[in-house]
Coordinates of N, CA and C and ligand atoms in Angstrom, one line a residue:
M24 N 15.7 7.0 -8.1 CA 16.9 6.6 -7.3 C 16.6 7.0 -5.8
V25 N 16.7 6.0 -5.0 CA 16.5 6.2 -3.5 C 17.7 6.9 -2.8
K26 N 17.5 7.9 -1.9 CA 18.5 8.5 -1.2 C 18.2 8.5 0.3
P27 N 18.6 7.4 1.0 CA 18.2 7.2 2.3 C 18.9 8.1 3.3
I28 N 18.2 8.8 4.2 CA 18.8 9.6 5.2 C 18.3 9.2 6.6
A29 N 19.0 9.4 7.6 CA 18.6 8.9 8.9 C 17.3 9.8 9.3
W30 N 16.4 9.2 9.9 CA 15.0 9.7 10.2 C 15.0 11.1 10.9
R31 N 16.1 11.3 11.8 CA 16.1 12.5 12.5 C 16.4 13.7 11.6
F32 N 16.9 13.5 10.4 CA 17.1 14.7 9.5 C 15.7 15.1 8.9
A33 N 14.7 14.3 9.0 CA 13.4 14.7 8.5 C 12.5 15.1 9.7
G34 N 11.8 16.3 9.5 CA 11.0 16.7 10.6 C 9.6 16.1 10.6
S35 N 9.1 15.8 9.4 CA 7.8 15.1 9.4 C 7.7 14.5 8.0
W36 N 6.5 13.8 7.8 CA 6.3 13.2 6.5 C 4.8 13.0 6.3
S37 N 4.4 13.2 5.0 CA 3.0 12.9 4.7 C 3.0 12.7 3.2
C38 N 2.3 11.7 2.7 CA 2.3 11.4 1.3 C 1.3 12.5 0.6
I39 N 1.9 13.2 -0.4 CA 1.0 14.2 -1.1 C 0.6 13.6 -2.5
R40 N 0.8 12.3 -2.6 CA 0.4 11.6 -3.8 C 0.8 12.1 -5.1
C41 N 2.1 12.4 -5.1 CA 2.7 12.9 -6.4 C 3.0 11.9 -7.4
G42 N 3.1 10.6 -6.9 CA 3.4 9.5 -7.8 C 4.9 9.3 -8.1
K43 N 5.8 10.1 -7.6 CA 7.2 9.9 -7.9 C 7.7 8.5 -7.5
C44 N 7.3 8.1 -6.3 CA 7.8 6.8 -5.9 C 7.3 5.6 -6.8
C45 N 6.2 5.8 -7.5 CA 5.7 4.8 -8.4 C 6.5 4.6 -9.6
M46 N 7.6 5.3 -9.7 CA 8.6 5.0 -10.7 C 9.8 4.2 -10.3
L47 N 9.8 3.9 -8.9 CA 10.9 3.1 -8.4 C 10.6 1.6 -8.6
Q48 N 11.6 0.8 -8.6 CA 11.5 -0.7 -8.7 C 10.7 -1.1 -7.5
V49 N 9.7 -1.9 -7.5 CA 9.0 -2.4 -6.4 C 9.3 -3.9 -6.4
P50 N 10.1 -4.4 -5.4 CA 10.4 -5.8 -5.2 C 9.2 -6.4 -4.5
V51 N 8.9 -7.6 -4.9 CA 7.8 -8.4 -4.2 C 8.3 -9.7 -3.8
K52 N 7.9 -10.1 -2.6 CA 8.3 -11.4 -2.2 C 7.5 -12.4 -2.9
I53 N 8.0 -13.7 -2.8 CA 7.4 -14.8 -3.6 C 5.9 -15.0 -3.3
G54 N 5.5 -14.9 -2.1 CA 4.1 -15.0 -1.7 C 3.3 -13.9 -2.4
E55 N 3.8 -12.7 -2.4 CA 3.1 -11.6 -3.0 C 3.0 -11.8 -4.5
A56 N 4.1 -12.3 -5.1 CA 4.2 -12.5 -6.6 C 3.1 -13.6 -7.0
L57 N 2.9 -14.6 -6.2 CA 2.0 -15.6 -6.5 C 0.5 -15.0 -6.4
F58 N 0.3 -14.2 -5.4 CA -1.0 -13.5 -5.2 C -1.3 -12.7 -6.5
Y59 N -0.3 -11.9 -6.8 CA -0.6 -10.9 -8.0 C -0.8 -11.7 -9.2
Q60 N 0.0 -12.7 -9.4 CA -0.1 -13.6 -10.6 C -1.5 -14.2 -10.7
R61 N -2.0 -14.8 -9.5 CA -3.2 -15.3 -9.5 C -4.4 -14.4 -9.8
K62 N -4.2 -13.2 -9.2 CA -5.3 -12.1 -9.3 C -5.3 -11.4 -10.6
F63 N -4.1 -11.1 -11.2 CA -4.0 -10.2 -12.3 C -3.3 -10.9 -13.6
G64 N -2.7 -12.0 -13.4 CA -1.9 -12.7 -14.5 C -0.4 -12.3 -14.4
S65 N 0.3 -13.0 -15.1 CA 1.8 -12.9 -14.9 C 2.4 -11.6 -15.6
N66 N 1.5 -10.9 -16.4 CA 2.0 -9.7 -17.1 C 2.3 -8.6 -16.2
V67 N 1.8 -8.6 -14.9 CA 2.0 -7.5 -14.0 C 3.3 -7.7 -13.2
L68 N 4.0 -8.8 -13.5 CA 5.3 -9.0 -12.8 C 6.4 -9.2 -13.8
E69 N 7.6 -8.8 -13.3 CA 8.8 -9.1 -14.1 C 9.8 -9.7 -13.2
Y70 N 10.8 -10.4 -13.7 CA 11.8 -11.1 -12.9 C 13.2 -10.6 -13.3
F71 N 13.9 -10.0 -12.3 CA 15.3 -9.6 -12.6 C 16.0 -9.4 -11.3
N72 N 17.4 -9.4 -11.3 CA 18.1 -9.3 -10.0 C 17.7 -10.3 -9.1
K73 N 17.4 -11.5 -9.5 CA 17.0 -12.7 -8.7 C 15.7 -12.4 -7.8
G74 N 14.9 -11.6 -8.4 CA 13.6 -11.5 -7.7 C 12.5 -11.0 -8.6
F75 N 11.2 -11.1 -8.1 CA 10.1 -10.6 -8.7 C 9.9 -9.1 -8.5
H76 N 9.4 -8.4 -9.4 CA 9.1 -6.9 -9.4 C 7.8 -6.6 -10.0
I77 N 7.1 -5.5 -9.6 CA 5.9 -5.1 -10.3 C 6.4 -4.4 -11.5
R78 N 5.7 -4.9 -12.6 CA 6.1 -4.3 -14.0 C 5.8 -2.9 -14.1
K79 N 6.5 -2.2 -15.0 CA 6.3 -0.7 -15.3 C 5.6 -0.6 -16.6
N80 N 4.9 0.4 -16.8 CA 4.3 0.7 -18.1 C 5.3 1.5 -19.1
E81 N 4.9 1.8 -20.2 CA 5.8 2.5 -21.1 C 6.3 3.9 -20.6
N82 N 5.6 4.4 -19.7 CA 6.0 5.8 -19.1 C 6.9 5.6 -17.9
K83 N 7.2 4.3 -17.6 CA 8.1 4.0 -16.5 C 7.4 4.0 -15.1
Y84 N 6.1 4.1 -15.1 CA 5.3 4.1 -13.9 C 4.9 2.7 -13.7
C85 N 4.6 2.4 -12.4 CA 4.0 1.1 -12.0 C 2.7 0.9 -12.8
V86 N 2.5 -0.4 -13.2 CA 1.3 -0.7 -14.0 C 0.0 -0.5 -13.2
F87 N 0.1 -0.4 -12.0 CA -1.1 -0.2 -11.2 C -1.4 1.2 -10.8
L88 N -0.5 2.1 -11.3 CA -0.8 3.5 -11.0 C -1.7 4.2 -11.9
E89 N -2.5 5.0 -11.4 CA -3.5 5.9 -12.3 C -3.2 7.3 -11.8
L90 N -2.8 8.1 -12.8 CA -2.6 9.6 -12.4 C -3.9 10.4 -12.9
V91 N -4.5 11.0 -11.9 CA -5.8 11.7 -12.2 C -5.6 13.1 -11.8
K92 N -5.6 14.0 -12.8 CA -5.4 15.5 -12.5 C -4.1 15.7 -11.6
G93 N -3.1 14.9 -11.9 CA -1.8 15.0 -11.2 C -1.7 14.3 -9.9
K94 N -2.8 13.7 -9.5 CA -2.8 13.0 -8.2 C -2.7 11.4 -8.5
A95 N -1.8 10.8 -7.7 CA -1.5 9.4 -7.8 C -2.7 8.5 -7.2
F96 N -3.2 7.5 -7.9 CA -4.2 6.6 -7.3 C -3.6 5.2 -7.7
C97 N -3.5 4.4 -6.6 CA -3.1 3.1 -6.7 C -4.3 2.1 -6.9
N98 N -4.2 1.4 -8.0 CA -5.4 0.5 -8.3 C -5.5 -0.7 -7.4
I99 N -4.3 -0.9 -6.6 CA -4.4 -2.1 -5.8 C -4.0 -1.7 -4.3
Y100 N -4.5 -0.4 -4.0 CA -4.0 0.2 -2.7 C -4.3 -0.7 -1.5
S101 N -5.4 -1.4 -1.4 CA -5.7 -2.2 -0.1 C -4.9 -3.4 -0.2
F102 N -4.3 -3.8 -1.2 CA -3.4 -5.0 -1.2 C -2.1 -4.7 -1.9
R103 N -1.6 -3.5 -1.8 CA -0.4 -3.1 -2.4 C 0.8 -3.8 -1.8
P104 N 1.9 -3.9 -2.4 CA 3.1 -4.7 -1.9 C 3.6 -4.1 -0.6
R105 N 4.2 -4.9 0.2 CA 4.8 -4.5 1.5 C 5.8 -3.4 1.3
A106 N 6.5 -3.4 0.2 CA 7.6 -2.4 -0.1 C 6.9 -1.0 -0.2
C107 N 5.7 -1.0 -0.8 CA 5.0 0.3 -1.0 C 4.4 0.8 0.3
I108 N 3.9 -0.2 1.1 CA 3.3 0.2 2.5 C 4.5 0.8 3.4
L109 N 5.6 0.3 3.2 CA 6.7 0.8 4.1 C 7.3 2.1 3.5
Y110 N 7.2 2.3 2.2 CA 7.9 3.5 1.6 C 7.3 4.8 2.2
P111 N 8.1 5.8 2.5 CA 9.6 5.9 2.2 C 10.5 5.6 3.3
F112 N 10.0 4.7 4.2 CA 10.9 4.2 5.4 C 11.6 3.0 5.1
Y113 N 12.8 2.9 5.5 CA 13.6 1.7 5.4 C 14.1 1.4 6.8
I114 N 13.8 0.1 7.2 CA 14.1 -0.2 8.6 C 15.1 -1.4 8.7
Y115 N 15.9 -1.3 9.6 CA 17.0 -2.3 9.8 C 17.2 -2.5 11.3
K116 N 17.9 -3.6 11.5 CA 18.3 -3.9 12.9 C 19.7 -3.4 13.2
K117 N 20.4 -3.0 12.2 CA 21.7 -2.4 12.2 C 21.8 -1.1 11.5
P118 N 22.7 -0.2 11.8 CA 22.8 1.1 11.1 C 23.3 0.9 9.7
F119 N 22.4 0.4 8.8 CA 22.7 0.0 7.4 C 23.3 1.1 6.6
Y120 N 22.8 2.3 6.7 CA 23.4 3.4 6.0 C 24.1 4.5 6.9
G121 N 24.7 4.0 8.0 CA 25.4 4.8 8.9 C 24.5 5.7 9.7
E122 N 25.2 6.9 10.2 CA 24.4 7.9 11.0 C 23.6 7.1 12.2
E123 N 24.5 6.3 12.9 CA 23.9 5.5 14.0 C 23.0 6.2 15.0
D124 N 23.5 7.3 15.5 CA 22.7 8.0 16.6 C 21.5 8.6 15.9
R125 N 21.5 9.1 14.7 CA 20.5 9.8 14.1 C 19.4 8.9 13.6
A126 N 19.9 7.6 13.4 CA 18.9 6.7 12.7 C 18.2 5.7 13.7
K127 N 18.8 5.8 15.0 CA 18.3 4.8 16.0 C 16.8 5.2 16.4
F128 N 16.0 4.2 16.6 CA 14.6 4.4 17.0 C 14.3 3.2 18.0
T129 N 13.8 3.6 19.2 CA 13.5 2.6 20.1 C 12.0 2.4 20.2
L130 N 11.6 1.1 20.1 CA 10.1 0.7 20.3 C 10.0 -0.6 21.0
F131 N 9.3 -0.6 22.0 CA 9.1 -1.7 22.9 C 10.5 -2.3 23.4
D132 N 11.3 -1.4 23.7 CA 12.7 -1.7 24.3 C 13.6 -2.3 23.3
E133 N 13.2 -2.3 22.0 CA 14.0 -2.8 20.9 C 14.5 -1.7 20.1
E134 N 15.8 -1.8 19.6 CA 16.4 -0.7 18.8 C 16.2 -1.1 17.3
Y135 N 15.9 0.0 16.5 CA 15.8 -0.2 15.1 C 16.5 0.9 14.5
Y136 N 17.0 0.8 13.3 CA 17.6 1.9 12.6 C 16.8 2.2 11.4
V137 N 16.4 3.5 11.3 CA 15.3 3.8 10.4 C 15.8 5.0 9.5
Y138 N 15.6 4.8 8.2 CA 16.0 5.8 7.2 C 14.8 6.2 6.4
I139 N 14.8 7.4 5.8 CA 13.7 7.8 4.9 C 14.3 8.3 3.6
D140 N 13.6 8.0 2.6 CA 14.1 8.4 1.2 C 14.0 10.0 1.2
A141 N 15.1 10.7 1.1 CA 15.1 12.1 0.9 C 14.4 12.6 -0.4
E142 N 14.4 11.7 -1.4 CA 13.8 12.0 -2.6 C 12.3 12.0 -2.6
C143 N 11.7 11.5 -1.5 CA 10.2 11.5 -1.5 C 9.7 13.0 -1.3
T144 N 8.8 13.3 -2.1 CA 8.3 14.7 -2.0 C 7.5 15.0 -0.7
G145 N 7.0 14.0 -0.1 CA 6.3 14.2 1.2 C 7.2 14.5 2.4
V146 N 8.5 14.4 2.3 CA 9.4 14.7 3.5 C 9.2 16.1 3.9
N147 N 9.0 16.3 5.2 CA 8.7 17.7 5.8 C 7.4 18.2 5.4
R148 N 6.4 17.4 4.9 CA 5.1 17.9 4.5 C 4.1 17.5 5.5
G149 N 4.4 16.9 6.6 CA 3.4 16.3 7.5 C 3.1 17.3 8.6
F150 N 2.0 16.8 9.3 CA 1.5 17.6 10.4 C 1.9 17.0 11.8
L151 N 2.0 15.6 11.7 CA 2.2 14.8 12.9 C 3.7 14.7 13.1
P152 N 4.1 14.3 14.4 CA 5.6 14.0 14.5 C 6.0 12.8 13.7
I153 N 7.1 12.8 13.0 CA 7.5 11.7 12.2 C 7.6 10.4 13.0
S154 N 7.7 10.4 14.3 CA 7.8 9.1 15.1 C 6.6 8.3 14.9
K155 N 5.4 9.0 14.7 CA 4.1 8.3 14.6 C 4.2 7.4 13.3
N156 N 4.7 8.0 12.2 CA 4.9 7.3 10.9 C 5.8 6.1 11.1
I157 N 6.8 6.3 11.9 CA 7.9 5.3 12.1 C 7.4 4.2 12.9
V158 N 6.6 4.5 13.9 CA 6.1 3.4 14.7 C 5.2 2.4 13.8
D159 N 4.3 3.2 13.0 CA 3.5 2.4 12.0 C 4.3 1.5 11.1
A160 N 5.4 2.1 10.6 CA 6.3 1.4 9.6 C 6.9 0.2 10.3
I161 N 7.4 0.4 11.5 CA 8.1 -0.7 12.2 C 7.1 -1.9 12.4
L162 N 5.9 -1.5 12.8 CA 4.9 -2.5 13.1 C 4.5 -3.3 11.7
V163 N 4.5 -2.6 10.6 CA 4.3 -3.3 9.3 C 5.5 -4.2 9.1
W164 N 6.7 -3.6 9.3 CA 7.9 -4.4 9.1 C 8.0 -5.6 9.9
L165 N 7.5 -5.5 11.1 CA 7.4 -6.7 12.0 C 6.3 -7.7 11.7
G166 N 5.4 -7.3 10.8 CA 4.2 -8.0 10.5 C 3.1 -7.9 11.5
K167 N 3.2 -6.8 12.3 CA 2.1 -6.6 13.4 C 1.2 -5.3 13.0
E168 N 0.7 -5.4 11.8 CA -0.1 -4.3 11.4 C -1.2 -4.1 12.3
D169 N -1.7 -5.2 13.0 CA -2.9 -5.1 13.9 C -2.7 -4.2 15.0
Y170 N -1.4 -4.0 15.3 CA -1.1 -3.2 16.6 C -1.0 -1.7 16.2
K171 N -1.3 -1.4 15.0 CA -1.1 0.0 14.6 C -2.0 1.1 15.4
Q172 N -3.1 0.6 15.9 CA -3.9 1.4 16.7 C -3.2 1.9 18.0
I173 N -2.3 1.0 18.5 CA -1.7 1.4 19.7 C -0.5 2.3 19.5
S174 N -0.1 2.5 18.2 CA 1.1 3.2 17.9 C 1.0 4.7 18.4
Q175 N -0.2 5.2 18.5 CA -0.3 6.5 19.0 C 0.3 6.7 20.4
L176 N 0.2 5.6 21.1 CA 0.7 5.6 22.5 C 2.2 5.8 22.6
N177 N 2.9 5.4 21.5 CA 4.3 5.3 21.6 C 4.9 6.6 20.9
V178 N 4.2 7.4 20.3 CA 4.7 8.6 19.7 C 5.7 9.4 20.6
L179 N 5.2 9.5 21.8 CA 6.0 10.3 22.8 C 7.0 9.5 23.5
H180 N 7.4 8.4 23.0 CA 8.5 7.7 23.6 C 9.6 8.5 23.7
S181 N 10.1 8.7 25.0 CA 11.1 9.8 25.2 C 12.3 9.8 24.4
S182 N 12.9 8.6 24.1 CA 14.1 8.5 23.4 C 14.0 8.7 21.9
N183 N 12.7 8.9 21.4 CA 12.5 9.2 20.0 C 12.0 10.6 19.7
V184 N 12.0 11.4 20.7 CA 11.5 12.8 20.5 C 12.6 13.7 20.2
Ligands
SF4_225 S1 7.1 10.2 -3.6 FE1 6.4 10.4 -1.5 S2 4.8 12.0 -1.6 FE2 5.1 11.3 -3.6 S3 3.6 9.6 -3.9 FE3 5.4 8.6 -3.2 S4 5.3 8.5 -0.9 FE4 3.7 10.0 -1.6

């Protein structure tokens, strides 16, 4: 179960590969669904709530997850679904879950409302300012992953510190 909180309530974030989020439902867009179907067959997908999702195994984990000595390894990491790339961040153009002031994030003079899943074990486990992760997440959300290298420049954007 996802518990979104405004990003300013979280000091930092880093994935510690606990695998907890690999038990969440992972929605995939139609283009992604076609890609996974072509590459792995239709067994890796299921359809419910009017959309495709990555199938779970009998342990309720994503079928692509491998747990090795308690560490999560994604077997499709380099082409994992967009929802997984963005997790644990949720980005909107409106304050979807409230807390407008605490959720607001400004990038390239545009305002976004960013939430993080408080259930993620990696919350407050990072060393970098969380704004760095958020810039990366917004660029992914905008489909501008290629610009990630310039995200460092925006970490110190005054309104996000
Ligand atoms: S729940 Fe958070 S820390 Fe754990 S694997 Fe997922 S993103 Fe990483």
